[in-house]
Amino acid sequence: MQEAVTILSLAIATFVSTNVDNLFLLVGFLGSPGFRVRNMVVGYVGAVVLVLAVGLAISYAADFAPNRYAGYLGLVPIGMGVARLYRVLRYRDGPAEVGAMPVTRGALSVGVVMIANSGDSFAAFVPLFAETREPFTLLIVAVGAFLSVFWCWLARWMASHASVQRPLQKWGAYVLPIMLILVGAYILSDTGTDTI
């Protein structure tokens, strides 16, 4: 039971930390004239499911590597987290503004933009899948699917409450790198790599 709670917490933290930037993109899409919420939901949820499916497939490929080396995949999110934290602390300009969103209205356009912006999701979810026992991988997928729908609702709510965007923009830049570092540290400590 404790392991399930740990995996659930990590899955939530991983999704939230790697999708803060996508939340702003979704808000940007909603600001486009004539944009339909249905297109956002289909495009974004589809992109998340694809990212999770590919991440899971890559993690299965990692199973063929010697187990003591598979944990080194945790260095990927740690490296990304340290690099992002360095940029945030050096430039102090927070996350990139949504800025001018492309004028797109279709679900496919939303999905393509979200997949293109999902490098951090791959970097965090692949090692998490690789270091999670089989019964709990479905828990991670279920969390990702549920939170993607919740993210769409949250983006729609934020689009109508501009005052909520400011704190998220201010602190969102720090959330992603810290969570990537924590997820990577968990992956390293949960394998034989912490004794090598």
PDB file of N, CA and C in Angstrom, residues 1 7 20 34 40 47 55 63 72 92 106 109 119 121 136 141 180 194:
ATOM      1  N   MET A   1       0.822  -1.203   0.000  1.00  0.00           N
ATOM      2  CA  MET A   1       0.000   0.000   0.000  1.00  0.00           C
ATOM      3  C   MET A   1       0.861   1.261   0.000  1.00  0.00           C
ATOM      4  N   ILE A   7       4.064   5.788  -5.543  1.00  0.00           N
ATOM      5  CA  ILE A   7       3.975   5.859  -7.002  1.00  0.00           C
ATOM      6  C   ILE A   7       2.906   6.859  -7.419  1.00  0.00           C
ATOM      7  N   VAL A  20       3.196  22.203 -16.510  1.00  0.00           N
ATOM      8  CA  VAL A  20       2.871  23.592 -16.169  1.00  0.00           C
ATOM      9  C   VAL A  20       2.926  24.456 -17.425  1.00  0.00           C
ATOM     10  N   GLY A  34     -12.820  31.962 -31.680  1.00  0.00           N
ATOM     11  CA  GLY A  34     -13.466  30.840 -32.356  1.00  0.00           C
ATOM     12  C   GLY A  34     -12.930  29.473 -31.987  1.00  0.00           C
ATOM     13  N   MET A  40      -9.512  21.378 -27.828  1.00  0.00           N
ATOM     14  CA  MET A  40      -8.449  21.400 -26.837  1.00  0.00           C
ATOM     15  C   MET A  40      -8.400  20.069 -26.089  1.00  0.00           C
ATOM     16  N   ALA A  47      -2.550  13.808 -26.974  1.00  0.00           N
ATOM     17  CA  ALA A  47      -1.099  13.990 -26.907  1.00  0.00           C
ATOM     18  C   ALA A  47      -0.525  13.354 -25.649  1.00  0.00           C
ATOM     19  N   GLY A  55       6.430   6.527 -23.883  1.00  0.00           N
ATOM     20  CA  GLY A  55       7.301   6.432 -22.703  1.00  0.00           C
ATOM     21  C   GLY A  55       7.305   5.030 -22.113  1.00  0.00           C
ATOM     22  N   ASP A  63      14.233  -2.510 -20.130  1.00  0.00           N
ATOM     23  CA  ASP A  63      14.265  -3.744 -19.336  1.00  0.00           C
ATOM     24  C   ASP A  63      15.322  -4.719 -19.834  1.00  0.00           C
ATOM     25  N   TYR A  72      20.279   4.484 -14.027  1.00  0.00           N
ATOM     26  CA  TYR A  72      20.982   5.688 -14.479  1.00  0.00           C
ATOM     27  C   TYR A  72      20.116   6.562 -15.378  1.00  0.00           C
ATOM     28  N   ARG A  92      16.113  34.870 -14.141  1.00  0.00           N
ATOM     29  CA  ARG A  92      15.010  35.351 -13.299  1.00  0.00           C
ATOM     30  C   ARG A  92      13.814  35.877 -14.098  1.00  0.00           C
ATOM     31  N   GLY A 106      -7.958  23.322 -34.687  1.00  0.00           N
ATOM     32  CA  GLY A 106      -8.246  21.904 -34.704  1.00  0.00           C
ATOM     33  C   GLY A 106      -7.560  21.131 -33.602  1.00  0.00           C
ATOM     34  N   SER A 109      -3.927  20.188 -34.395  1.00  0.00           N
ATOM     35  CA  SER A 109      -2.962  21.267 -34.166  1.00  0.00           C
ATOM     36  C   SER A 109      -2.574  21.343 -32.698  1.00  0.00           C
ATOM     37  N   GLY A 119       9.169  17.198 -24.366  1.00  0.00           N
ATOM     38  CA  GLY A 119      10.476  16.582 -24.119  1.00  0.00           C
ATOM     39  C   GLY A 119      10.709  16.303 -22.649  1.00  0.00           C
ATOM     40  N   SER A 121       8.412  15.725 -20.428  1.00  0.00           N
ATOM     41  CA  SER A 121       7.539  14.624 -20.011  1.00  0.00           C
ATOM     42  C   SER A 121       8.174  13.279 -20.326  1.00  0.00           C
ATOM     43  N   PHE A 136       1.977  -1.279 -11.097  1.00  0.00           N
ATOM     44  CA  PHE A 136       1.830   0.147 -10.839  1.00  0.00           C
ATOM     45  C   PHE A 136       1.977   1.002 -12.093  1.00  0.00           C
ATOM     46  N   VAL A 141      -0.322   5.509 -15.785  1.00  0.00           N
ATOM     47  CA  VAL A 141      -1.076   5.851 -16.993  1.00  0.00           C
ATOM     48  C   VAL A 141      -2.437   6.440 -16.628  1.00  0.00           C
ATOM     49  N   LEU A 180      11.693  17.618 -11.329  1.00  0.00           N
ATOM     50  CA  LEU A 180      12.502  16.737 -12.167  1.00  0.00           C
ATOM     51  C   LEU A 180      13.680  16.167 -11.379  1.00  0.00           C
ATOM     52  N   ASP A 194      22.363   3.220  -6.621  1.00  0.00           N
ATOM     53  CA  ASP A 194      22.740   3.981  -5.411  1.00  0.00           C
ATOM     54  C   ASP A 194      23.810   3.265  -4.606  1.00  0.00           C
TER      55      ASP A 194
END
